[in-house]
Amino acid sequence: MKKLICAKEVEALAQKGEKVMYIDADTLITPSAKDAAAERGIEFSTDAPCKCCSDNTAEKPAAQSQSGIDSELIYKALTALMEKGMLGNVMAACQDVPYVSEKDPEGYVKLVRGNTAKWEPLDTGNPSDKVFYNELIGSSDGSSMNAGFMTIEKCSFPWDVACEEIYYVVEGTLTVEKDGTVFTAHPGDALFFQNGAKLSFGSPDKVKVFYATH
């Protein structure tokens, strides 16, 4: 079964003064957990350098020449994208950021433009599974919680709960199995999982959920 490592576990390890978190090949590490580990100098290890923790800095494509491009044409294109509410998506793609967000100067408020968030595949152990997520709130925001969205399309997979988790169904159907009992959640329903629960997540159609972990 997959085990999820979130920022809470990293922070607990840091408080003990340890610098290495040992994991196995089936461990999933949230982006906020990776950020927390980097901030505290903690390394994830499987007794060898962990590929998921290496600094995979994506190569940025070379800038294209602007010569010969009509500035008026560019202006009209950007205006059209803005009117259709698509300019944020383009900005996110150009800046190679996970989403477009705004903050107040003191960092007390963060607004995430949900339609700009990039979806990352979640490794369930089965390459054919269609499971994706985007994490919008994490330790980089000074938060002890992690939050974001997840989609599951016509598949199921095991899930080991490593912290307290809350899921709210936005659209579709979410099924959660625990020791033979199946819980079926629909849009507007919410589920809570205690640390240590061994579950199976799935969807007979395509479900989109908002999650928060602590």
PDB file of C-alpha atoms in Angstrom:
ATOM      1  CA  MET A   1       0.000   0.000   0.000  1.00  0.00           C
ATOM      2  CA  LYS A   2       1.113   3.564  -0.694  1.00  0.00           C
ATOM      3  CA  LYS A   3       2.129   5.770   2.231  1.00  0.00           C
ATOM      4  CA  LEU A   4       1.769   9.552   2.047  1.00  0.00           C
ATOM      5  CA  ILE A   5       4.377  11.826   3.613  1.00  0.00           C
ATOM      6  CA  CYS A   6       3.135  15.355   4.289  1.00  0.00           C
ATOM      7  CA  ALA A   7       4.782  18.417   5.826  1.00  0.00           C
ATOM      8  CA  LYS A   8       3.624  17.470   9.323  1.00  0.00           C
ATOM      9  CA  GLU A   9       5.859  14.367   9.368  1.00  0.00           C
ATOM     10  CA  VAL A  10       8.842  16.372   8.109  1.00  0.00           C
ATOM     11  CA  GLU A  11       8.366  19.018  10.796  1.00  0.00           C
ATOM     12  CA  ALA A  12       8.117  16.325  13.486  1.00  0.00           C
ATOM     13  CA  LEU A  13      11.399  14.816  12.281  1.00  0.00           C
ATOM     14  CA  ALA A  14      13.079  18.237  12.280  1.00  0.00           C
ATOM     15  CA  GLN A  15      12.039  18.795  15.907  1.00  0.00           C
ATOM     16  CA  LYS A  16      13.943  15.622  16.802  1.00  0.00           C
ATOM     17  CA  GLY A  17      17.065  17.061  15.196  1.00  0.00           C
ATOM     18  CA  GLU A  18      17.230  14.363  12.527  1.00  0.00           C
ATOM     19  CA  LYS A  19      18.338  15.111   8.967  1.00  0.00           C
ATOM     20  CA  VAL A  20      17.310  11.951   7.075  1.00  0.00           C
ATOM     21  CA  MET A  21      13.829  10.486   6.561  1.00  0.00           C
ATOM     22  CA  TYR A  22      13.974   6.878   5.411  1.00  0.00           C
ATOM     23  CA  ILE A  23      11.253   5.852   2.963  1.00  0.00           C
ATOM     24  CA  ASP A  24      10.520   2.939   0.659  1.00  0.00           C
ATOM     25  CA  ALA A  25       9.772   2.843  -3.051  1.00  0.00           C
ATOM     26  CA  ASP A  26       5.992   2.978  -2.442  1.00  0.00           C
ATOM     27  CA  THR A  27       6.094   6.256  -0.498  1.00  0.00           C
ATOM     28  CA  LEU A  28       4.368   9.358  -1.905  1.00  0.00           C
ATOM     29  CA  ILE A  29       5.771  12.752  -0.877  1.00  0.00           C
ATOM     30  CA  THR A  30       3.600  15.870  -1.191  1.00  0.00           C
ATOM     31  CA  PRO A  31       5.139  19.019  -2.708  1.00  0.00           C
ATOM     32  CA  SER A  32       4.746  20.831   0.628  1.00  0.00           C
ATOM     33  CA  ALA A  33       6.621  18.011   2.389  1.00  0.00           C
ATOM     34  CA  LYS A  34       9.468  18.396  -0.093  1.00  0.00           C
ATOM     35  CA  ASP A  35       9.495  22.171   0.507  1.00  0.00           C
ATOM     36  CA  ALA A  36       9.542  21.653   4.284  1.00  0.00           C
ATOM     37  CA  ALA A  37      12.406  19.161   3.962  1.00  0.00           C
ATOM     38  CA  ALA A  38      14.427  21.552   1.794  1.00  0.00           C
ATOM     39  CA  GLU A  39      13.911  24.404   4.267  1.00  0.00           C
ATOM     40  CA  ARG A  40      15.090  22.232   7.174  1.00  0.00           C
ATOM     41  CA  GLY A  41      17.928  20.433   5.394  1.00  0.00           C
ATOM     42  CA  ILE A  42      16.226  17.023   5.610  1.00  0.00           C
ATOM     43  CA  GLU A  43      16.962  14.351   3.004  1.00  0.00           C
ATOM     44  CA  PHE A  44      14.630  11.526   1.951  1.00  0.00           C
ATOM     45  CA  SER A  45      16.516   8.259   1.601  1.00  0.00           C
ATOM     46  CA  THR A  46      15.911   4.648   0.607  1.00  0.00           C
ATOM     47  CA  ASP A  47      19.522   3.851   1.639  1.00  0.00           C
ATOM     48  CA  ALA A  48      20.448   5.469  -1.686  1.00  0.00           C
ATOM     49  CA  PRO A  49      19.812   8.954  -3.135  1.00  0.00           C
ATOM     50  CA  CYS A  50      16.011   9.292  -3.549  1.00  0.00           C
ATOM     51  CA  LYS A  51      15.086  10.189  -7.126  1.00  0.00           C
ATOM     52  CA  CYS A  52      11.880  11.922  -6.023  1.00  0.00           C
ATOM     53  CA  CYS A  53      13.907  14.304  -3.861  1.00  0.00           C
ATOM     54  CA  SER A  54      16.575  15.272  -6.372  1.00  0.00           C
ATOM     55  CA  ASP A  55      16.621  18.784  -7.685  1.00  0.00           C
ATOM     56  CA  ASN A  56      14.925  18.246 -11.022  1.00  0.00           C
ATOM     57  CA  THR A  57      15.086  21.757 -12.337  1.00  0.00           C
ATOM     58  CA  ALA A  58      13.292  21.761 -15.654  1.00  0.00           C
ATOM     59  CA  GLU A  59      15.143  23.283 -18.537  1.00  0.00           C
ATOM     60  CA  LYS A  60      13.402  26.379 -19.735  1.00  0.00           C
ATOM     61  CA  PRO A  61      12.922  26.698 -23.440  1.00  0.00           C
ATOM     62  CA  ALA A  62      15.057  29.298 -25.175  1.00  0.00           C
ATOM     63  CA  ALA A  63      13.343  32.598 -25.696  1.00  0.00           C
ATOM     64  CA  GLN A  64      12.066  33.078 -29.198  1.00  0.00           C
ATOM     65  CA  SER A  65      13.122  36.058 -31.220  1.00  0.00           C
ATOM     66  CA  GLN A  66      10.684  38.930 -31.231  1.00  0.00           C
ATOM     67  CA  SER A  67      11.874  40.254 -34.603  1.00  0.00           C
ATOM     68  CA  GLY A  68       9.227  40.330 -37.275  1.00  0.00           C
ATOM     69  CA  ILE A  69       6.314  40.011 -34.797  1.00  0.00           C
ATOM     70  CA  ASP A  70       3.666  42.703 -34.904  1.00  0.00           C
ATOM     71  CA  SER A  71       3.301  44.261 -31.417  1.00  0.00           C
ATOM     72  CA  GLU A  72      -0.259  45.269 -32.229  1.00  0.00           C
ATOM     73  CA  LEU A  73      -1.070  41.654 -33.049  1.00  0.00           C
ATOM     74  CA  ILE A  74       0.413  40.532 -29.715  1.00  0.00           C
ATOM     75  CA  TYR A  75      -1.654  43.148 -27.890  1.00  0.00           C
ATOM     76  CA  LYS A  76      -4.864  41.985 -29.569  1.00  0.00           C
ATOM     77  CA  ALA A  77      -4.088  38.335 -28.755  1.00  0.00           C
ATOM     78  CA  LEU A  78      -3.437  39.097 -25.068  1.00  0.00           C
ATOM     79  CA  THR A  79      -6.595  41.212 -24.897  1.00  0.00           C
ATOM     80  CA  ALA A  80      -8.657  38.368 -26.370  1.00  0.00           C
ATOM     81  CA  LEU A  81      -7.186  35.888 -23.843  1.00  0.00           C
ATOM     82  CA  MET A  82      -7.918  38.290 -20.981  1.00  0.00           C
ATOM     83  CA  GLU A  83     -11.538  38.734 -22.079  1.00  0.00           C
ATOM     84  CA  LYS A  84     -11.981  34.946 -22.181  1.00  0.00           C
ATOM     85  CA  GLY A  85     -10.412  34.515 -18.735  1.00  0.00           C
ATOM     86  CA  MET A  86      -7.502  32.529 -20.184  1.00  0.00           C
ATOM     87  CA  LEU A  87      -4.649  34.982 -19.651  1.00  0.00           C
ATOM     88  CA  GLY A  88      -3.819  33.508 -16.237  1.00  0.00           C
ATOM     89  CA  ASN A  89      -3.304  30.067 -17.801  1.00  0.00           C
ATOM     90  CA  VAL A  90      -0.874  31.503 -20.343  1.00  0.00           C
ATOM     91  CA  MET A  91       1.047  33.391 -17.655  1.00  0.00           C
ATOM     92  CA  ALA A  92       1.350  30.256 -15.526  1.00  0.00           C
ATOM     93  CA  ALA A  93       2.689  28.296 -18.497  1.00  0.00           C
ATOM     94  CA  CYS A  94       5.211  30.990 -19.426  1.00  0.00           C
ATOM     95  CA  GLN A  95       6.460  31.409 -15.852  1.00  0.00           C
ATOM     96  CA  ASP A  96       6.657  27.630 -15.235  1.00  0.00           C
ATOM     97  CA  VAL A  97       4.775  28.009 -11.933  1.00  0.00           C
ATOM     98  CA  PRO A  98       2.200  25.580 -10.483  1.00  0.00           C
ATOM     99  CA  TYR A  99      -0.502  28.276 -10.414  1.00  0.00           C
ATOM    100  CA  VAL A 100      -1.120  32.023 -10.426  1.00  0.00           C
ATOM    101  CA  SER A 101      -1.691  33.515  -6.968  1.00  0.00           C
ATOM    102  CA  GLU A 102      -1.873  36.837  -5.148  1.00  0.00           C
ATOM    103  CA  LYS A 103      -0.848  37.763  -1.584  1.00  0.00           C
ATOM    104  CA  ASP A 104      -1.107  40.780   0.663  1.00  0.00           C
ATOM    105  CA  PRO A 105       2.256  42.377   1.630  1.00  0.00           C
ATOM    106  CA  GLU A 106       2.269  40.743   5.087  1.00  0.00           C
ATOM    107  CA  GLY A 107       1.374  37.301   3.731  1.00  0.00           C
ATOM    108  CA  TYR A 108      -1.821  36.926   5.754  1.00  0.00           C
ATOM    109  CA  VAL A 109      -4.033  36.315   2.713  1.00  0.00           C
ATOM    110  CA  LYS A 110      -3.353  34.156  -0.342  1.00  0.00           C
ATOM    111  CA  LEU A 111      -5.649  33.974  -3.359  1.00  0.00           C
ATOM    112  CA  VAL A 112      -5.076  31.098  -5.798  1.00  0.00           C
ATOM    113  CA  ARG A 113      -6.528  31.306  -9.315  1.00  0.00           C
ATOM    114  CA  GLY A 114      -7.850  27.755  -9.509  1.00  0.00           C
ATOM    115  CA  ASN A 115      -8.200  27.717 -13.293  1.00  0.00           C
ATOM    116  CA  THR A 116      -4.436  28.269 -13.630  1.00  0.00           C
ATOM    117  CA  ALA A 117      -3.365  25.340 -11.408  1.00  0.00           C
ATOM    118  CA  LYS A 118      -1.341  22.625 -13.134  1.00  0.00           C
ATOM    119  CA  TRP A 119      -2.285  18.985 -12.550  1.00  0.00           C
ATOM    120  CA  GLU A 120       0.409  16.501 -11.529  1.00  0.00           C
ATOM    121  CA  PRO A 121       0.022  12.710 -11.934  1.00  0.00           C
ATOM    122  CA  LEU A 122      -0.223  10.797  -8.645  1.00  0.00           C
ATOM    123  CA  ASP A 123       1.790   7.559  -8.648  1.00  0.00           C
ATOM    124  CA  THR A 124      -0.593   4.856  -7.418  1.00  0.00           C
ATOM    125  CA  GLY A 125       1.656   1.984  -8.471  1.00  0.00           C
ATOM    126  CA  ASN A 126      -0.470   1.298 -11.560  1.00  0.00           C
ATOM    127  CA  PRO A 127       0.594   3.266 -14.670  1.00  0.00           C
ATOM    128  CA  SER A 128      -2.882   2.914 -16.178  1.00  0.00           C
ATOM    129  CA  ASP A 129      -4.589   4.709 -13.266  1.00  0.00           C
ATOM    130  CA  LYS A 130      -5.815   8.209 -14.085  1.00  0.00           C
ATOM    131  CA  VAL A 131      -5.236  10.059 -10.813  1.00  0.00           C
ATOM    132  CA  PHE A 132      -4.046  13.671 -10.699  1.00  0.00           C
ATOM    133  CA  TYR A 133      -3.632  16.354  -8.030  1.00  0.00           C
ATOM    134  CA  ASN A 134      -2.549  19.944  -7.517  1.00  0.00           C
ATOM    135  CA  GLU A 135      -1.486  21.231  -4.113  1.00  0.00           C
ATOM    136  CA  LEU A 136      -2.349  24.889  -3.591  1.00  0.00           C
ATOM    137  CA  ILE A 137      -1.531  25.507   0.077  1.00  0.00           C
ATOM    138  CA  GLY A 138       1.442  24.149   2.022  1.00  0.00           C
ATOM    139  CA  SER A 139       4.380  24.839   4.315  1.00  0.00           C
ATOM    140  CA  SER A 140       5.783  27.436   1.887  1.00  0.00           C
ATOM    141  CA  ASP A 141       2.781  29.584   2.881  1.00  0.00           C
ATOM    142  CA  GLY A 142       3.618  29.224   6.581  1.00  0.00           C
ATOM    143  CA  SER A 143       0.713  26.780   6.956  1.00  0.00           C
ATOM    144  CA  SER A 144       0.689  23.596   9.043  1.00  0.00           C
ATOM    145  CA  MET A 145      -1.989  22.291   6.670  1.00  0.00           C
ATOM    146  CA  ASN A 146      -1.799  21.157   3.044  1.00  0.00           C
ATOM    147  CA  ALA A 147      -4.713  21.671   0.671  1.00  0.00           C
ATOM    148  CA  GLY A 148      -5.526  21.217  -2.997  1.00  0.00           C
ATOM    149  CA  PHE A 149      -7.572  19.228  -5.493  1.00  0.00           C
ATOM    150  CA  MET A 150      -7.483  15.609  -6.693  1.00  0.00           C
ATOM    151  CA  THR A 151      -9.210  13.844  -9.595  1.00  0.00           C
ATOM    152  CA  ILE A 152      -9.774  10.091  -9.974  1.00  0.00           C
ATOM    153  CA  GLU A 153     -11.141   8.622 -13.205  1.00  0.00           C
ATOM    154  CA  LYS A 154     -12.620   5.101 -13.355  1.00  0.00           C
ATOM    155  CA  CYS A 155     -10.054   3.370 -11.161  1.00  0.00           C
ATOM    156  CA  SER A 156      -9.273   2.481  -7.539  1.00  0.00           C
ATOM    157  CA  PHE A 157      -6.056   2.269  -5.536  1.00  0.00           C
ATOM    158  CA  PRO A 158      -4.899   1.608  -1.940  1.00  0.00           C
ATOM    159  CA  TRP A 159      -4.280   4.587   0.339  1.00  0.00           C
ATOM    160  CA  ASP A 160      -2.509   4.657   3.728  1.00  0.00           C
ATOM    161  CA  VAL A 161      -3.474   7.746   5.732  1.00  0.00           C
ATOM    162  CA  ALA A 162      -0.389   9.274   7.399  1.00  0.00           C
ATOM    163  CA  CYS A 163      -2.077  12.371   8.863  1.00  0.00           C
ATOM    164  CA  GLU A 164      -5.591  13.718   9.414  1.00  0.00           C
ATOM    165  CA  GLU A 165      -7.333  14.229   6.058  1.00  0.00           C
ATOM    166  CA  ILE A 166     -10.590  15.868   4.926  1.00  0.00           C
ATOM    167  CA  TYR A 167     -12.089  15.445   1.438  1.00  0.00           C
ATOM    168  CA  TYR A 168     -14.970  17.432  -0.056  1.00  0.00           C
ATOM    169  CA  VAL A 169     -16.555  16.111  -3.256  1.00  0.00           C
ATOM    170  CA  VAL A 170     -16.890  18.868  -5.872  1.00  0.00           C
ATOM    171  CA  GLU A 171     -18.186  16.729  -8.740  1.00  0.00           C
ATOM    172  CA  GLY A 172     -18.561  13.035  -9.609  1.00  0.00           C
ATOM    173  CA  THR A 173     -18.595  10.043  -7.250  1.00  0.00           C
ATOM    174  CA  LEU A 174     -15.932   9.061  -4.705  1.00  0.00           C
ATOM    175  CA  THR A 175     -15.876   5.579  -3.175  1.00  0.00           C
ATOM    176  CA  VAL A 176     -13.823   4.799  -0.069  1.00  0.00           C
ATOM    177  CA  GLU A 177     -13.499   1.207   1.177  1.00  0.00           C
ATOM    178  CA  LYS A 178     -12.441   0.373   4.747  1.00  0.00           C
ATOM    179  CA  ASP A 179     -12.316  -3.274   5.884  1.00  0.00           C
ATOM    180  CA  GLY A 180     -15.037  -4.320   3.442  1.00  0.00           C
ATOM    181  CA  THR A 181     -17.331  -1.349   4.121  1.00  0.00           C
ATOM    182  CA  VAL A 182     -17.782   1.000   1.162  1.00  0.00           C
ATOM    183  CA  PHE A 183     -18.619   4.668   1.660  1.00  0.00           C
ATOM    184  CA  THR A 184     -20.007   6.451  -1.426  1.00  0.00           C
ATOM    185  CA  ALA A 185     -19.771  10.235  -1.516  1.00  0.00           C
ATOM    186  CA  HIS A 186     -21.479  12.605  -3.969  1.00  0.00           C
ATOM    187  CA  PRO A 187     -21.116  16.365  -4.692  1.00  0.00           C
ATOM    188  CA  GLY A 188     -21.514  18.309  -1.443  1.00  0.00           C
ATOM    189  CA  ASP A 189     -20.458  15.358   0.745  1.00  0.00           C
ATOM    190  CA  ALA A 190     -17.366  15.430   2.963  1.00  0.00           C
ATOM    191  CA  LEU A 191     -15.211  12.673   4.453  1.00  0.00           C
ATOM    192  CA  PHE A 192     -12.736  12.677   7.343  1.00  0.00           C
ATOM    193  CA  PHE A 193      -9.924  10.136   7.835  1.00  0.00           C
ATOM    194  CA  GLN A 194      -7.899   9.555  10.973  1.00  0.00           C
ATOM    195  CA  ASN A 195      -4.149   9.013  10.899  1.00  0.00           C
ATOM    196  CA  GLY A 196      -3.342   5.326  10.398  1.00  0.00           C
ATOM    197  CA  ALA A 197      -6.422   4.361   8.375  1.00  0.00           C
ATOM    198  CA  LYS A 198      -5.806   1.869   5.545  1.00  0.00           C
ATOM    199  CA  LEU A 199      -8.277   2.616   2.757  1.00  0.00           C
ATOM    200  CA  SER A 200      -9.027   2.126  -0.907  1.00  0.00           C
ATOM    201  CA  PHE A 201      -9.942   5.188  -2.996  1.00  0.00           C
ATOM    202  CA  GLY A 202     -11.857   4.960  -6.258  1.00  0.00           C
ATOM    203  CA  SER A 203     -14.447   6.380  -8.618  1.00  0.00           C
ATOM    204  CA  PRO A 204     -16.851   4.664 -11.051  1.00  0.00           C
ATOM    205  CA  ASP A 205     -16.879   7.851 -13.168  1.00  0.00           C
ATOM    206  CA  LYS A 206     -14.606  10.866 -12.690  1.00  0.00           C
ATOM    207  CA  VAL A 207     -14.522  12.574  -9.336  1.00  0.00           C
ATOM    208  CA  LYS A 208     -12.976  15.888  -8.349  1.00  0.00           C
ATOM    209  CA  VAL A 209     -12.364  16.496  -4.649  1.00  0.00           C
ATOM    210  CA  PHE A 210     -10.911  19.285  -2.541  1.00  0.00           C
ATOM    211  CA  TYR A 211      -8.645  17.971   0.222  1.00  0.00           C
ATOM    212  CA  ALA A 212      -7.011  19.344   3.334  1.00  0.00           C
ATOM    213  CA  THR A 213      -4.473  17.463   5.459  1.00  0.00           C
ATOM    214  CA  HIS A 214      -2.911  18.183   8.828  1.00  0.00           C
TER     215      HIS A 214
END
